[in-house]
mmCIF file of C-alpha atoms in Angstrom:
data_model
loop_
_atom_site.group_PDB
_atom_site.id
_atom_site.type_symbol
_atom_site.label_atom_id
_atom_site.label_comp_id
_atom_site.label_asym_id
_atom_site.label_seq_id
_atom_site.Cartn_x
_atom_site.Cartn_y
_atom_site.Cartn_z
ATOM 1 C CA UNK K 922 57.867 89.857 65.543
ATOM 2 C CA UNK K 923 59.445 88.062 62.361
ATOM 3 C CA UNK K 924 61.752 91.044 60.914
ATOM 4 C CA UNK K 925 65.138 89.969 62.758
ATOM 5 C CA UNK K 926 66.809 93.455 62.299
ATOM 6 C CA UNK K 927 63.726 95.038 63.869
ATOM 7 C CA UNK K 928 63.471 92.737 66.314
ATOM 8 C CA UNK K 929 67.138 93.107 67.421
ATOM 9 C CA UNK K 930 66.761 96.859 67.534
ATOM 10 C CA UNK K 931 63.675 96.544 69.681
ATOM 11 C CA UNK K 932 65.411 93.702 72.083
ATOM 12 C CA UNK K 933 68.352 96.249 72.379
ATOM 13 C CA UNK K 934 66.067 98.961 73.047
ATOM 14 C CA UNK K 935 64.500 96.982 76.084
ATOM 15 C CA UNK K 936 67.987 95.922 77.145
ATOM 16 C CA UNK K 937 68.935 99.441 77.379
ATOM 17 C CA UNK K 938 66.695 99.918 80.400
ATOM 18 C CA UNK K 939 68.936 99.779 83.248
ATOM 19 C CA UNK K 940 67.291 96.245 84.837
ATOM 20 C CA UNK K 941 67.502 92.486 84.597
ATOM 21 C CA UNK K 942 65.089 91.385 81.599
ATOM 22 C CA UNK K 943 63.840 87.615 82.338
ATOM 23 C CA UNK K 944 64.103 85.728 79.037
ATOM 24 C CA UNK K 945 60.475 84.720 79.309
ATOM 25 C CA UNK K 946 59.318 88.615 79.687
ATOM 26 C CA UNK K 947 61.558 89.441 76.586
ATOM 27 C CA UNK K 948 60.044 86.730 74.739
ATOM 28 C CA UNK K 949 56.468 87.938 75.631
ATOM 29 C CA UNK K 950 57.301 91.544 74.619
ATOM 30 C CA UNK K 951 58.803 90.405 71.294
ATOM 31 C CA UNK K 952 56.508 87.877 70.438
ATOM 32 C CA UNK K 953 58.806 85.135 69.922
ATOM 33 C CA UNK K 954 60.058 81.494 71.891
ATOM 34 C CA UNK K 955 62.884 81.976 74.409
ATOM 35 C CA UNK K 956 65.001 80.239 72.100
ATOM 36 C CA UNK K 957 64.764 83.117 69.652
ATOM 37 C CA UNK K 958 65.718 85.237 72.540
ATOM 38 C CA UNK K 959 68.686 83.466 73.232
ATOM 39 C CA UNK K 960 69.794 83.316 69.631
ATOM 40 C CA UNK K 961 69.367 87.341 69.161
ATOM 41 C CA UNK K 962 71.251 87.637 72.524
ATOM 42 C CA UNK K 963 73.923 85.700 70.731
ATOM 43 C CA UNK K 964 73.745 88.252 67.828
ATOM 44 C CA UNK K 965 73.865 91.157 69.893
ATOM 45 C CA UNK K 966 76.929 89.930 71.492
ATOM 46 C CA UNK K 967 78.814 89.388 68.309
ATOM 47 C CA UNK K 968 77.791 92.750 67.741
ATOM 48 C CA UNK K 969 79.987 94.021 70.313
ATOM 49 C CA UNK K 970 76.866 94.368 72.772
ATOM 50 C CA UNK K 971 78.223 93.165 76.603
ATOM 51 C CA UNK K 972 74.770 91.170 77.286
ATOM 52 C CA UNK K 973 75.263 89.495 80.622
ATOM 53 C CA UNK K 974 73.129 86.318 81.195
ATOM 54 C CA UNK K 975 72.202 85.121 85.193
ATOM 55 C CA UNK K 976 70.632 81.969 85.965
ATOM 56 C CA UNK K 977 68.276 81.174 88.918
ATOM 57 C CA UNK K 978 64.491 81.766 89.409
ATOM 58 C CA UNK K 979 65.162 85.653 89.380
ATOM 59 C CA UNK K 980 67.950 85.454 86.607
ATOM 60 C CA UNK K 981 67.927 87.032 83.272
ATOM 61 C CA UNK K 982 69.716 89.501 80.638
ATOM 62 C CA UNK K 983 71.057 92.727 81.290
ATOM 63 C CA UNK K 984 73.155 95.295 79.430
ATOM 64 C CA UNK K 985 76.579 95.994 80.998
ATOM 65 C CA UNK K 986 79.515 98.020 80.440
ATOM 66 C CA UNK K 987 82.072 96.742 77.955
ATOM 67 C CA UNK K 988 85.858 97.553 76.901
ATOM 68 C CA UNK K 989 84.152 99.690 73.990
ATOM 69 C CA UNK K 990 81.275 101.745 74.403
ATOM 70 C CA UNK K 991 78.805 99.799 71.679
ATOM 71 C CA UNK K 992 76.373 102.477 69.423
ATOM 72 C CA UNK K 993 73.604 103.281 71.424
ATOM 73 C CA UNK K 994 69.677 103.089 70.382
ATOM 74 C CA UNK K 995 67.683 106.402 70.979
ATOM 75 C CA UNK K 996 64.216 107.258 70.122
ATOM 76 C CA UNK K 997 62.901 110.516 68.765
ATOM 77 C CA UNK K 998 62.617 112.165 71.922
ATOM 78 C CA UNK K 999 65.651 110.743 73.542
ATOM 79 C CA UNK K 1000 67.694 112.160 70.669
ATOM 80 C CA UNK K 1001 66.464 115.754 70.697
ATOM 81 C CA UNK K 1002 66.761 116.319 74.332
ATOM 82 C CA UNK K 1003 70.455 114.896 74.269
ATOM 83 C CA UNK K 1004 70.909 117.321 71.252
ATOM 84 C CA UNK K 1005 69.860 120.173 73.435
ATOM 85 C CA UNK K 1006 71.367 119.247 76.386
ATOM 86 C CA UNK K 1007 74.638 119.113 74.390
ATOM 87 C CA UNK K 1008 74.386 122.426 73.099
ATOM 88 C CA UNK K 1009 73.660 124.155 76.390
ATOM 89 C CA UNK K 1010 76.596 122.206 78.153
ATOM 90 C CA UNK K 1011 78.834 124.895 76.603
ATOM 91 C CA UNK K 1012 77.393 127.043 79.600
ATOM 92 C CA UNK K 1013 77.472 124.554 82.261
ATOM 93 C CA UNK K 1014 79.345 124.643 85.460
ATOM 94 C CA UNK K 1015 81.417 121.730 84.903
ATOM 95 C CA UNK K 1016 84.724 122.802 83.967
ATOM 96 C CA UNK K 1017 86.443 121.265 80.523
ATOM 97 C CA UNK K 1018 83.111 119.928 79.131
ATOM 98 C CA UNK K 1019 82.428 122.295 76.332
ATOM 99 C CA UNK K 1020 84.792 120.661 73.932
ATOM 100 C CA UNK K 1021 83.608 117.430 74.705
ATOM 101 C CA UNK K 1022 80.071 118.606 74.433
ATOM 102 C CA UNK K 1023 80.894 119.549 70.851
ATOM 103 C CA UNK K 1024 82.493 116.496 69.567
ATOM 104 C CA UNK K 1025 79.565 114.531 70.855
ATOM 105 C CA UNK K 1026 76.922 116.965 69.439
ATOM 106 C CA UNK K 1027 78.711 116.991 65.955
ATOM 107 C CA UNK K 1028 78.449 113.003 65.643
ATOM 108 C CA UNK K 1029 74.636 113.008 66.854
ATOM 109 C CA UNK K 1030 73.588 115.769 64.511
ATOM 110 C CA UNK K 1031 75.574 113.790 61.488
ATOM 111 C CA UNK K 1032 73.087 110.680 61.993
ATOM 112 C CA UNK K 1033 70.292 112.428 63.116
ATOM 113 C CA UNK K 1034 67.013 112.489 60.536
ATOM 114 C CA UNK K 1035 66.042 115.578 58.599
ATOM 115 C CA UNK K 1036 62.935 115.891 60.772
ATOM 116 C CA UNK K 1037 64.746 115.648 64.120
ATOM 117 C CA UNK K 1038 67.449 118.329 62.854
ATOM 118 C CA UNK K 1039 64.632 120.566 62.233
ATOM 119 C CA UNK K 1040 63.454 120.428 65.518
ATOM 120 C CA UNK K 1041 66.893 120.713 67.090
ATOM 121 C CA UNK K 1042 67.207 123.532 64.722
ATOM 122 C CA UNK K 1043 64.182 125.324 65.345
ATOM 123 C CA UNK K 1044 64.572 125.124 69.291
ATOM 124 C CA UNK K 1045 67.906 126.563 69.068
ATOM 125 C CA UNK K 1046 67.183 129.248 66.880
ATOM 126 C CA UNK K 1047 64.522 130.357 69.434
ATOM 127 C CA UNK K 1048 66.629 130.400 72.386
ATOM 128 C CA UNK K 1049 69.940 132.260 73.126
ATOM 129 C CA UNK K 1050 71.837 131.711 76.268
ATOM 130 C CA UNK K 1051 73.028 134.617 78.611
ATOM 131 C CA UNK K 1052 77.070 134.135 78.787
ATOM 132 C CA UNK K 1053 78.457 135.277 81.842
ATOM 133 C CA UNK K 1054 75.416 135.815 84.101
ATOM 134 C CA UNK K 1055 75.129 133.939 87.083
ATOM 135 C CA UNK K 1056 78.726 133.407 88.374
ATOM 136 C CA UNK K 1057 79.778 130.483 89.989
ATOM 137 C CA UNK K 1058 82.829 128.136 90.387
ATOM 138 C CA UNK K 1059 83.634 125.499 87.608
ATOM 139 C CA UNK K 1060 83.757 121.841 88.794
ATOM 140 C CA UNK K 1061 86.192 119.453 87.564
ATOM 141 C CA UNK K 1062 84.202 116.694 85.704
ATOM 142 C CA UNK K 1063 86.539 114.049 86.887
ATOM 143 C CA UNK K 1064 85.624 114.945 90.574
ATOM 144 C CA UNK K 1065 82.076 114.868 89.682
ATOM 145 C CA UNK K 1066 82.377 111.508 88.223
ATOM 146 C CA UNK K 1067 83.816 109.946 91.230
ATOM 147 C CA UNK K 1068 81.095 111.248 93.296
ATOM 148 C CA UNK K 1069 78.502 110.375 90.898
ATOM 149 C CA UNK K 1070 79.747 106.619 91.208
ATOM 150 C CA UNK K 1071 80.002 106.478 94.760
ATOM 151 C CA UNK K 1072 76.193 108.000 95.172
ATOM 152 C CA UNK K 1073 75.483 104.951 92.585
ATOM 153 C CA UNK K 1074 77.662 102.029 94.062
ATOM 154 C CA UNK K 1075 76.240 103.350 97.769
ATOM 155 C CA UNK K 1076 79.925 103.420 98.553
ATOM 156 C CA UNK K 1077 81.534 105.396 101.472
ATOM 157 C CA UNK K 1078 83.929 108.500 100.252
ATOM 158 C CA UNK K 1079 87.032 110.184 102.154
ATOM 159 C CA UNK K 1080 87.667 113.725 101.110
ATOM 160 C CA UNK K 1081 88.996 116.647 102.058
ATOM 161 C CA UNK K 1082 86.706 120.007 102.796
ATOM 162 C CA UNK K 1083 87.147 123.734 102.933
ATOM 163 C CA UNK K 1084 84.009 125.197 104.851
ATOM 164 C CA UNK K 1085 83.031 128.839 103.902
ATOM 165 C CA UNK K 1086 85.021 130.301 106.577
ATOM 166 C CA UNK K 1087 88.350 128.845 104.823
ATOM 167 C CA UNK K 1088 88.248 125.920 107.796
ATOM 168 C CA UNK K 1089 89.989 122.710 106.044
ATOM 169 C CA UNK K 1090 88.911 119.361 107.125
ATOM 170 C CA UNK K 1091 88.477 115.653 106.572
ATOM 171 C CA UNK K 1092 85.350 113.946 105.911
ATOM 172 C CA UNK K 1093 84.248 110.587 105.798
ATOM 173 C CA UNK K 1094 80.688 110.274 104.501
ATOM 174 C CA UNK K 1095 77.811 108.133 102.879
ATOM 175 C CA UNK K 1096 77.017 110.068 99.791
ATOM 176 C CA UNK K 1097 73.193 110.305 99.151
ATOM 177 C CA UNK K 1098 72.553 112.348 95.594
ATOM 178 C CA UNK K 1099 74.111 115.232 93.808
ATOM 179 C CA UNK K 1100 72.173 118.471 93.186
ATOM 180 C CA UNK K 1101 72.697 120.682 90.688
ATOM 181 C CA UNK K 1102 71.242 124.148 91.484
ATOM 182 C CA UNK K 1103 71.942 126.786 89.009
ATOM 183 C CA UNK K 1104 75.696 127.009 88.707
ATOM 184 C CA UNK K 1105 76.641 125.241 91.948
ATOM 185 C CA UNK K 1106 77.051 121.574 92.748
ATOM 186 C CA UNK K 1107 76.127 119.983 96.059
ATOM 187 C CA UNK K 1108 76.820 116.631 97.531
ATOM 188 C CA UNK K 1109 74.096 115.694 100.014
ATOM 189 C CA UNK K 1110 75.685 112.648 102.459
ATOM 190 C CA UNK K 1111 75.507 111.648 105.860
ATOM 191 C CA UNK K 1112 78.879 112.565 107.692
ATOM 192 C CA UNK K 1113 80.017 109.431 109.690
ATOM 193 C CA UNK K 1114 82.240 111.511 112.152
ATOM 194 C CA UNK K 1115 79.563 113.769 112.996
ATOM 195 C CA UNK K 1116 76.724 111.176 112.989
ATOM 196 C CA UNK K 1117 74.469 113.701 110.902
ATOM 197 C CA UNK K 1118 73.098 114.667 107.339
ATOM 198 C CA UNK K 1119 75.467 117.609 105.808
ATOM 199 C CA UNK K 1120 75.486 119.241 102.473
ATOM 200 C CA UNK K 1121 78.792 119.920 100.618
ATOM 201 C CA UNK K 1122 79.525 122.230 97.839
ATOM 202 C CA UNK K 1123 81.485 120.427 95.611
ATOM 203 C CA UNK K 1124 83.942 123.029 94.292
ATOM 204 C CA UNK K 1125 85.192 122.853 98.151
ATOM 205 C CA UNK K 1126 85.714 119.036 97.785
ATOM 206 C CA UNK K 1127 89.428 118.226 97.709
ATOM 207 C CA UNK K 1128 90.552 114.402 96.560
ATOM 208 C CA UNK K 1129 87.384 112.262 96.651
ATOM 209 C CA UNK K 1130 88.491 108.603 97.340
ATOM 210 C CA UNK K 1131 86.483 105.572 97.415
ATOM 211 C CA UNK K 1132 86.863 103.448 100.347
ATOM 212 C CA UNK K 1133 85.231 100.454 98.875
ATOM 213 C CA UNK K 1134 83.132 100.067 101.845
ATOM 214 C CA UNK K 1135 79.508 99.637 100.696
ATOM 215 C CA UNK K 1136 76.779 101.130 103.196
ATOM 216 C CA UNK K 1137 72.699 100.258 103.504
ATOM 217 C CA UNK K 1138 70.306 103.324 102.391
ATOM 218 C CA UNK K 1139 69.418 106.076 105.254
ATOM 219 C CA UNK K 1140 66.418 107.710 105.728
ATOM 220 C CA UNK K 1141 67.061 111.470 104.424
ATOM 221 C CA UNK K 1142 65.120 113.817 106.646
ATOM 222 C CA UNK K 1143 63.224 115.449 103.977
ATOM 223 C CA UNK K 1144 61.093 114.484 101.220
ATOM 224 C CA UNK K 1145 63.854 114.325 98.990
ATOM 225 C CA UNK K 1146 67.478 115.540 98.175
ATOM 226 C CA UNK K 1147 66.308 118.486 96.332
ATOM 227 C CA UNK K 1148 64.358 119.537 99.022
ATOM 228 C CA UNK K 1149 66.913 119.046 101.442
ATOM 229 C CA UNK K 1150 69.570 121.403 99.632
ATOM 230 C CA UNK K 1151 66.932 124.088 99.310
ATOM 231 C CA UNK K 1152 66.121 123.831 102.879
ATOM 232 C CA UNK K 1153 69.817 123.907 104.067
ATOM 233 C CA UNK K 1154 70.694 126.789 101.488
ATOM 234 C CA UNK K 1155 67.689 129.167 102.819
ATOM 235 C CA UNK K 1156 69.052 128.597 106.414
ATOM 236 C CA UNK K 1157 72.468 129.349 105.332
ATOM 237 C CA UNK K 1158 71.645 132.490 103.613
ATOM 238 C CA UNK K 1159 70.849 135.584 105.596
ATOM 239 C CA UNK K 1160 67.041 136.810 105.316
ATOM 240 C CA UNK K 1161 66.210 140.108 105.327
ATOM 241 C CA UNK K 1162 62.739 141.108 105.399
ATOM 242 C CA UNK K 1163 61.914 144.669 103.925
ATOM 243 C CA UNK K 1164 58.983 146.910 104.651
ATOM 244 C CA UNK K 1165 58.855 150.337 102.498
ATOM 245 C CA UNK K 1166 56.327 152.696 101.351
ATOM 246 C CA UNK K 1167 56.192 153.104 97.474
ATOM 247 C CA UNK K 1168 55.046 156.608 95.932
ATOM 248 C CA UNK K 1169 53.305 155.000 92.874
ATOM 249 C CA UNK K 1170 50.045 153.312 92.443
ATOM 250 C CA UNK K 1171 50.058 149.607 93.189
ATOM 251 C CA UNK K 1172 48.796 148.570 89.685
ATOM 252 C CA UNK K 1173 52.135 150.347 88.444
ATOM 253 C CA UNK K 1174 54.642 148.180 90.381
ATOM 254 C CA UNK K 1175 52.879 144.858 91.048
ATOM 255 C CA UNK K 1176 54.736 142.033 89.088
ATOM 256 C CA UNK K 1177 58.118 144.079 89.408
ATOM 257 C CA UNK K 1178 58.871 143.870 93.025
ATOM 258 C CA UNK K 1179 57.558 141.020 95.333
ATOM 259 C CA UNK K 1180 56.888 137.239 94.770
ATOM 260 C CA UNK K 1181 52.975 137.153 95.440
ATOM 261 C CA UNK K 1182 50.167 139.584 95.410
ATOM 262 C CA UNK K 1183 50.467 139.493 99.551
ATOM 263 C CA UNK K 1184 53.801 141.279 99.083
ATOM 264 C CA UNK K 1185 52.073 144.473 98.173
ATOM 265 C CA UNK K 1186 49.545 146.457 100.357
ATOM 266 C CA UNK K 1187 47.476 149.496 98.772
ATOM 267 C CA UNK K 1188 47.609 152.453 100.838
ATOM 268 C CA UNK K 1189 45.729 154.668 98.583
ATOM 269 C CA UNK K 1190 45.392 155.574 94.906
ATOM 270 C CA UNK K 1191 49.021 156.763 94.719
ATOM 271 C CA UNK K 1192 51.134 154.751 97.307
ATOM 272 C CA UNK K 1193 51.193 151.057 98.425
ATOM 273 C CA UNK K 1194 52.976 149.458 100.816
ATOM 274 C CA UNK K 1195 56.015 146.621 100.145
ATOM 275 C CA UNK K 1196 56.495 143.687 102.024
ATOM 276 C CA UNK K 1197 59.467 141.586 100.635
ATOM 277 C CA UNK K 1198 62.244 139.082 102.022
ATOM 278 C CA UNK K 1199 65.584 138.484 100.044
ATOM 279 C CA UNK K 1200 69.071 136.996 101.087
ATOM 280 C CA UNK K 1201 71.166 140.093 100.367
ATOM 281 C CA UNK K 1202 70.585 143.861 100.903
ATOM 282 C CA UNK K 1203 72.227 144.816 97.381
ATOM 283 C CA UNK K 1204 69.533 142.896 95.887
ATOM 284 C CA UNK K 1205 66.752 144.397 97.637
ATOM 285 C CA UNK K 1206 68.445 148.138 97.142
ATOM 286 C CA UNK K 1207 68.812 147.495 93.305
ATOM 287 C CA UNK K 1208 65.467 146.436 92.885
ATOM 288 C CA UNK K 1209 63.843 149.667 95.091
ATOM 289 C CA UNK K 1210 66.007 151.826 93.040
ATOM 290 C CA UNK K 1211 65.088 150.049 89.547
ATOM 291 C CA UNK K 1212 61.148 150.969 90.474
ATOM 292 C CA UNK K 1213 61.806 154.726 89.313
ATOM 293 C CA UNK K 1214 59.374 156.101 91.848
ATOM 294 C CA UNK K 1215 60.106 157.605 95.186
ATOM 295 C CA UNK K 1216 59.958 155.183 98.140
ATOM 296 C CA UNK K 1217 60.669 155.447 102.298
ATOM 297 C CA UNK K 1218 62.486 152.383 103.870
ATOM 298 C CA UNK K 1219 61.018 151.524 107.283
ATOM 299 C CA UNK K 1220 62.788 148.350 107.852
ATOM 300 C CA UNK K 1221 65.095 146.473 108.349
ATOM 301 C CA UNK K 1222 67.969 149.110 109.753
ATOM 302 C CA UNK K 1223 70.444 147.406 107.982
ATOM 303 C CA UNK K 1224 68.898 148.112 104.471
ATOM 304 C CA UNK K 1225 68.331 151.733 105.445
ATOM 305 C CA UNK K 1226 71.858 152.050 106.307
ATOM 306 C CA UNK K 1227 73.133 150.512 103.108
ATOM 307 C CA UNK K 1228 70.791 152.835 101.174
ATOM 308 C CA UNK K 1229 72.398 155.784 102.986
ATOM 309 C CA UNK K 1230 75.804 154.978 102.623
ATOM 310 C CA UNK K 1231 75.003 153.879 98.543
ATOM 311 C CA UNK K 1232 73.177 157.313 98.152
ATOM 312 C CA UNK K 1233 76.470 159.005 99.564
ATOM 313 C CA UNK K 1234 78.654 157.009 97.406
ATOM 314 C CA UNK K 1235 76.616 158.015 94.287
ATOM 315 C CA UNK K 1236 76.648 161.629 95.368
ATOM 316 C CA UNK K 1237 80.349 161.780 95.716
ATOM 317 C CA UNK K 1238 80.806 160.110 92.436
ATOM 318 C CA UNK K 1239 78.688 162.692 90.304
ATOM 319 C CA UNK K 1240 79.683 165.769 92.809
ATOM 320 C CA UNK K 1241 83.453 165.505 93.598
ATOM 321 C CA UNK K 1242 84.689 163.594 90.441
ATOM 322 C CA UNK K 1243 85.697 164.497 87.190
ATOM 323 C CA UNK K 1244 83.426 167.387 85.861
ATOM 324 C CA UNK K 1245 82.093 168.257 82.293
ATOM 325 C CA UNK K 1246 84.577 171.157 80.891
ATOM 326 C CA UNK K 1247 82.647 174.307 81.120
ATOM 327 C CA UNK K 1248 81.469 176.154 77.798
ATOM 328 C CA UNK K 1249 83.149 179.229 76.768
ATOM 329 C CA UNK K 1250 81.215 182.375 77.494
ATOM 330 C CA UNK K 1251 79.201 182.846 74.483
ATOM 331 C CA UNK K 1252 80.159 179.991 72.723
ATOM 332 C CA UNK K 1253 79.038 176.262 72.299
ATOM 333 C CA UNK K 1254 79.779 173.943 75.044
ATOM 334 C CA UNK K 1255 82.762 171.428 73.759
ATOM 335 C CA UNK K 1256 82.176 168.393 72.336
ATOM 336 C CA UNK K 1257 82.371 164.985 74.157
#
C-alpha cells in the first residue's frame, strides 16, 4: 500500500481495535516494511493519536487514552449504528444524557456522507418512540461510568445499597457485568461479605467507590450475565398461573393471550381453556378483560378475588357516581 494517507487511515482503523498489534503483523496487513510502520506510528503521534509501544517478544502498538480525544475513524455501519443509537438515547434510562446525545449527534451528522445521512434519515422516519411507556428510575451517568470502569478493570467496589424493603447496607463486591433490562440497569457482582453472587439494581446503589484492589475473574453460576439476571428476576417476581374458560372460539383469541400454542386448549367450537403465567394479577386481569368475550376464572384464588374487587369498584364508579342529567319530560336530552 503506497498511498500514505490511505495507509495511515487503515493503520488507525486497526489500532482503534482494543488489542496489542505486533509491528510485524501490522506490516503484513498493510503490505509494507516494519520500518514504514514505525514511521507511520510517528506520523499518527504528531497528529495527536496517543500510540503506545511496548517491547519484548509479545510487544507491539496500541492506542491508549490521551489528554484529548483524537478524531475517530468509523466505517459506514459503525457511523449509522452510532447515529441511530444517539437518537434513541433521549428516551434512555440514563439521567441527563439527552443533551449530550444531541450534541454528539449534531457533530456526527454534520460529517456523514449523503448516502449515510439518507440511511439514517430513512430509519428515523420509519420509526417512532413510545415516550412515557415503561416507567423506570433514571440513572446518574457518572455512577454508571464508575461501575463500568470497575467491571473493566476488575476492581473491587464499596457502595451503599437500599434493598427493595428499604433496608440500607454497605456492600463490598467484585463487579462482573452491567446488564441493561428495559429501563432498568443491574450490576452482577460477587458479594465478598456474603460470599455469593448477587444482583444489584443500579438506581439503588449509592456512592460507589473503587478500592484499588484488583481481583481475579470468578466463574459465574450461569451461562452469562444476561442469563443470570433473567433467572434472578424471574425468581424475585411473584408468578401466577391462571386457568380460565374463554367463551370464544380458540381462533378468535389465539395470539392475543398466551405466549405459545400450548397455552390455549380447545373445548368446543365456541369455547377454549386458557393456561397462562404472569408476574402480576393486574396484567392478567387487564388482558382477560380486553379480550371482549365472557370468561370464567378457575385459578388462582388471588386472581378471582382481584377481579371480584375490581368489578365491584367499576360498578360503584358507574352506579353511585355522577349521573348524566335526565332529559326534561317531552324534550331532548341536555347537551354534554
